[in-house]
Amino acid sequence: DYELCEEWRHLYPVPREDLISLHREHLLHLLEMGDMEKALQLLQRIEDPGICLAVCELSLDQHPSLAASHFLADYLTAHFYENLTTARRNEIQALYMGSKVLLTLPEHSRVNYFHLSSRPLLLLEQLLMNMKVDWVAVAVQTLHQLLAGQEIGFTVEDIDNLLSKYAEKALNFPFALKDKRS
């Protein structure tokens, strides 16, 4: 149906808002089906960069699945970085990093942390609080790689400070040890 609508668009004038809505619905459908290749082809077929940017941003704002969010954040960063405000750039890059970290977790547990995908530091802290040390190790390694040369509102030092804070708490004993003397 979406392809038929696209063909009609070439024959008859379609208002800009309707065109954006059509492409957004089509893109989200393709992403939810897991067809990233066709989604990329769809975005490449959109001739007007303003429409393409609007389609991607509106699709991302719909909070699609983890893989779809990751795809859209990556596409927006790669193709429209200069067109985004600094705040929006940071938001999209944080979502990209958070979704990348989530994709490193076991599939069955991703749903428990999906709501934190746009807040990587909070996601890391939640993993620490849940004692998922192995997952934290992979998450930290992933974030360190992604943060190289990036400015998104937090730094490697922020990650290190968070890890230090929880390491200190892990060593904090709620009782005093008795001094045994012989």
mmCIF file of C-alpha atoms in Angstrom:
data_model
loop_
_atom_site.group_PDB
_atom_site.id
_atom_site.type_symbol
_atom_site.label_atom_id
_atom_site.label_comp_id
_atom_site.label_asym_id
_atom_site.label_seq_id
_atom_site.Cartn_x
_atom_site.Cartn_y
_atom_site.Cartn_z
ATOM 1 C CA ASP A 1 0.000 0.000 0.000
ATOM 2 C CA TYR A 2 2.834 2.372 0.836
ATOM 3 C CA GLU A 3 4.456 1.809 -2.532
ATOM 4 C CA LEU A 4 1.147 2.469 -4.295
ATOM 5 C CA CYS A 5 0.844 5.736 -2.363
ATOM 6 C CA GLU A 6 4.356 6.666 -3.467
ATOM 7 C CA GLU A 7 3.414 6.065 -7.107
ATOM 8 C CA TRP A 8 0.298 8.245 -6.723
ATOM 9 C CA ARG A 9 2.490 10.961 -5.221
ATOM 10 C CA HIS A 10 4.348 11.186 -8.530
ATOM 11 C CA LEU A 11 1.077 11.610 -10.432
ATOM 12 C CA TYR A 12 -0.789 14.011 -8.165
ATOM 13 C CA PRO A 13 0.369 16.780 -5.839
ATOM 14 C CA VAL A 14 0.394 15.768 -2.184
ATOM 15 C CA PRO A 15 0.617 18.286 0.671
ATOM 16 C CA ARG A 16 3.971 18.300 2.485
ATOM 17 C CA GLU A 17 2.463 17.174 5.829
ATOM 18 C CA ASP A 18 0.713 14.223 4.176
ATOM 19 C CA LEU A 19 3.915 13.264 2.390
ATOM 20 C CA ILE A 20 5.857 13.359 5.670
ATOM 21 C CA SER A 21 3.164 11.286 7.348
ATOM 22 C CA LEU A 22 3.180 8.722 4.522
ATOM 23 C CA HIS A 23 6.961 8.329 4.603
ATOM 24 C CA ARG A 24 7.017 8.200 8.420
ATOM 25 C CA GLU A 25 4.421 5.423 8.529
ATOM 26 C CA HIS A 26 6.197 3.507 5.771
ATOM 27 C CA LEU A 27 9.580 3.900 7.463
ATOM 28 C CA LEU A 28 8.276 2.760 10.844
ATOM 29 C CA HIS A 29 6.567 -0.214 9.186
ATOM 30 C CA LEU A 30 9.815 -1.274 7.508
ATOM 31 C CA LEU A 31 11.833 -0.801 10.688
ATOM 32 C CA GLU A 32 9.379 -2.774 12.802
ATOM 33 C CA MET A 33 9.549 -5.564 10.222
ATOM 34 C CA GLY A 34 13.337 -5.490 10.645
ATOM 35 C CA ASP A 35 13.980 -4.584 7.009
ATOM 36 C CA MET A 36 16.740 -2.008 7.500
ATOM 37 C CA GLU A 37 17.868 -2.239 3.876
ATOM 38 C CA LYS A 38 14.468 -1.225 2.495
ATOM 39 C CA ALA A 39 14.205 1.484 5.168
ATOM 40 C CA LEU A 40 17.539 2.898 4.000
ATOM 41 C CA GLN A 41 16.382 2.745 0.361
ATOM 42 C CA LEU A 42 13.193 4.596 1.300
ATOM 43 C CA LEU A 43 15.159 7.383 2.964
ATOM 44 C CA GLN A 44 17.461 7.629 -0.044
ATOM 45 C CA ARG A 45 14.440 7.989 -2.367
ATOM 46 C CA ILE A 46 13.179 11.063 -0.526
ATOM 47 C CA GLU A 47 14.443 13.908 -2.669
ATOM 48 C CA ASP A 48 13.817 16.827 -0.300
ATOM 49 C CA PRO A 49 16.333 16.787 2.604
ATOM 50 C CA GLY A 50 13.920 18.786 4.781
ATOM 51 C CA ILE A 51 11.239 16.126 4.369
ATOM 52 C CA CYS A 52 13.755 13.358 5.032
ATOM 53 C CA LEU A 53 14.918 15.074 8.233
ATOM 54 C CA ALA A 54 11.316 15.570 9.386
ATOM 55 C CA VAL A 55 10.461 11.926 8.631
ATOM 56 C CA CYS A 56 13.449 10.652 10.610
ATOM 57 C CA GLU A 57 12.909 12.936 13.594
ATOM 58 C CA LEU A 58 9.169 12.257 13.789
ATOM 59 C CA SER A 59 9.819 8.523 13.495
ATOM 60 C CA LEU A 60 12.379 8.662 16.293
ATOM 61 C CA ASP A 61 9.973 10.645 18.469
ATOM 62 C CA GLN A 62 7.457 7.800 18.136
ATOM 63 C CA HIS A 63 9.803 5.691 20.342
ATOM 64 C CA PRO A 64 10.052 2.696 18.031
ATOM 65 C CA SER A 65 11.759 -0.578 18.920
ATOM 66 C CA LEU A 66 15.371 -0.711 20.063
ATOM 67 C CA ALA A 67 16.790 -1.640 16.651
ATOM 68 C CA ALA A 68 14.655 1.001 14.912
ATOM 69 C CA SER A 69 15.738 3.691 17.383
ATOM 70 C CA HIS A 70 19.359 2.738 16.888
ATOM 71 C CA PHE A 71 18.983 2.866 13.095
ATOM 72 C CA LEU A 72 17.253 6.258 13.157
ATOM 73 C CA ALA A 73 19.731 7.800 15.602
ATOM 74 C CA ASP A 74 22.613 6.557 13.473
ATOM 75 C CA TYR A 75 21.023 7.862 10.259
ATOM 76 C CA LEU A 76 20.240 11.281 11.730
ATOM 77 C CA THR A 77 23.764 11.649 13.099
ATOM 78 C CA ALA A 78 25.373 10.543 9.845
ATOM 79 C CA HIS A 79 23.251 12.592 7.445
ATOM 80 C CA PHE A 80 21.792 15.562 9.346
ATOM 81 C CA TYR A 81 24.314 16.347 12.094
ATOM 82 C CA GLU A 82 24.737 19.965 10.987
ATOM 83 C CA ASN A 83 20.967 20.523 10.699
ATOM 84 C CA LEU A 84 20.291 19.610 14.323
ATOM 85 C CA THR A 85 20.474 21.901 17.324
ATOM 86 C CA THR A 86 23.152 21.119 19.898
ATOM 87 C CA ALA A 87 20.563 19.895 22.393
ATOM 88 C CA ARG A 88 18.906 17.649 19.800
ATOM 89 C CA ARG A 89 22.321 16.336 18.685
ATOM 90 C CA ASN A 90 23.194 15.414 22.263
ATOM 91 C CA GLU A 91 19.796 13.763 22.726
ATOM 92 C CA ILE A 92 20.142 11.704 19.541
ATOM 93 C CA GLN A 93 23.744 10.720 20.256
ATOM 94 C CA ALA A 94 22.810 9.685 23.800
ATOM 95 C CA LEU A 95 20.007 7.546 22.349
ATOM 96 C CA TYR A 96 22.448 6.040 19.854
ATOM 97 C CA MET A 97 24.905 5.172 22.622
ATOM 98 C CA GLY A 98 22.232 3.882 24.964
ATOM 99 C CA SER A 99 20.713 1.690 22.268
ATOM 100 C CA LYS A 100 24.185 0.415 21.352
ATOM 101 C CA VAL A 101 24.770 -0.534 25.006
ATOM 102 C CA LEU A 102 21.360 -2.208 25.190
ATOM 103 C CA LEU A 103 22.154 -4.230 22.083
ATOM 104 C CA THR A 104 25.173 -5.685 23.931
ATOM 105 C CA LEU A 105 22.928 -7.038 26.712
ATOM 106 C CA PRO A 106 21.290 -10.465 26.517
ATOM 107 C CA GLU A 107 18.146 -10.196 24.403
ATOM 108 C CA HIS A 108 15.758 -11.346 27.125
ATOM 109 C CA SER A 109 16.869 -8.564 29.489
ATOM 110 C CA ARG A 110 16.752 -5.621 27.076
ATOM 111 C CA VAL A 111 13.081 -4.969 27.715
ATOM 112 C CA ASN A 112 13.837 -4.281 31.390
ATOM 113 C CA TYR A 113 16.217 -1.450 30.488
ATOM 114 C CA PHE A 114 14.683 -0.114 27.258
ATOM 115 C CA HIS A 115 13.159 2.894 29.023
ATOM 116 C CA LEU A 116 16.716 4.037 29.818
ATOM 117 C CA SER A 117 17.986 3.852 26.243
ATOM 118 C CA SER A 118 18.233 7.632 25.905
ATOM 119 C CA ARG A 119 20.132 7.968 29.208
ATOM 120 C CA PRO A 120 23.299 5.843 29.001
ATOM 121 C CA LEU A 121 24.732 6.940 32.368
ATOM 122 C CA LEU A 122 21.497 6.107 34.148
ATOM 123 C CA LEU A 123 21.412 2.772 32.300
ATOM 124 C CA LEU A 124 24.936 2.052 33.500
ATOM 125 C CA GLU A 125 23.989 2.997 37.058
ATOM 126 C CA GLN A 126 20.934 0.725 36.934
ATOM 127 C CA LEU A 127 23.111 -2.170 35.791
ATOM 128 C CA LEU A 128 25.488 -1.453 38.683
ATOM 129 C CA MET A 129 22.644 -1.349 41.198
ATOM 130 C CA ASN A 130 21.315 -4.656 39.842
ATOM 131 C CA MET A 131 24.776 -6.202 40.295
ATOM 132 C CA LYS A 132 25.130 -7.055 36.600
ATOM 133 C CA VAL A 133 28.918 -6.720 36.738
ATOM 134 C CA ASP A 134 29.614 -8.653 33.536
ATOM 135 C CA TRP A 135 27.103 -6.522 31.645
ATOM 136 C CA VAL A 136 28.605 -3.363 33.147
ATOM 137 C CA ALA A 137 32.045 -4.352 31.880
ATOM 138 C CA VAL A 138 30.754 -4.692 28.326
ATOM 139 C CA ALA A 139 28.684 -1.501 28.643
ATOM 140 C CA VAL A 140 31.671 0.514 29.887
ATOM 141 C CA GLN A 141 33.876 -0.797 27.099
ATOM 142 C CA THR A 142 31.200 0.088 24.521
ATOM 143 C CA LEU A 143 30.707 3.581 25.951
ATOM 144 C CA HIS A 144 34.450 4.226 26.064
ATOM 145 C CA GLN A 145 34.704 3.337 22.367
ATOM 146 C CA LEU A 146 31.698 5.475 21.421
ATOM 147 C CA LEU A 147 32.757 8.490 23.483
ATOM 148 C CA ALA A 148 36.129 8.833 21.761
ATOM 149 C CA GLY A 149 36.062 12.387 20.394
ATOM 150 C CA GLN A 150 32.333 12.885 21.094
ATOM 151 C CA GLU A 151 30.659 15.576 23.168
ATOM 152 C CA ILE A 152 27.172 14.553 24.232
ATOM 153 C CA GLY A 153 26.719 15.878 27.718
ATOM 154 C CA PHE A 154 28.833 13.346 29.591
ATOM 155 C CA THR A 155 32.417 12.146 29.366
ATOM 156 C CA VAL A 156 34.591 9.145 30.129
ATOM 157 C CA GLU A 157 35.408 10.843 33.442
ATOM 158 C CA ASP A 158 31.704 10.814 34.345
ATOM 159 C CA ILE A 159 31.638 7.061 33.736
ATOM 160 C CA ASP A 160 34.775 6.582 35.828
ATOM 161 C CA ASN A 161 33.299 8.690 38.647
ATOM 162 C CA LEU A 162 30.127 6.596 38.605
ATOM 163 C CA LEU A 163 32.158 3.374 38.767
ATOM 164 C CA SER A 164 34.282 4.780 41.617
ATOM 165 C CA LYS A 165 31.175 5.800 43.558
ATOM 166 C CA TYR A 166 29.716 2.292 43.364
ATOM 167 C CA ALA A 167 33.062 0.635 44.067
ATOM 168 C CA GLU A 168 33.319 2.748 47.228
ATOM 169 C CA LYS A 169 29.786 1.783 48.243
ATOM 170 C CA ALA A 170 30.610 -1.890 47.692
ATOM 171 C CA LEU A 171 33.489 -1.593 50.168
ATOM 172 C CA ASN A 172 31.504 0.372 52.742
ATOM 173 C CA PHE A 173 30.599 -1.958 55.620
ATOM 174 C CA PRO A 174 27.605 -1.007 57.798
ATOM 175 C CA PHE A 175 29.232 -2.420 60.975
ATOM 176 C CA ALA A 176 32.533 -1.989 62.743
ATOM 177 C CA LEU A 177 34.991 -4.827 62.792
ATOM 178 C CA LYS A 178 36.009 -5.905 66.306
ATOM 179 C CA ASP A 179 39.633 -5.617 67.094
ATOM 180 C CA LYS A 180 40.933 -9.032 68.154
ATOM 181 C CA ARG A 181 44.112 -8.958 70.167
ATOM 182 C CA SER A 182 46.049 -11.944 71.306
#
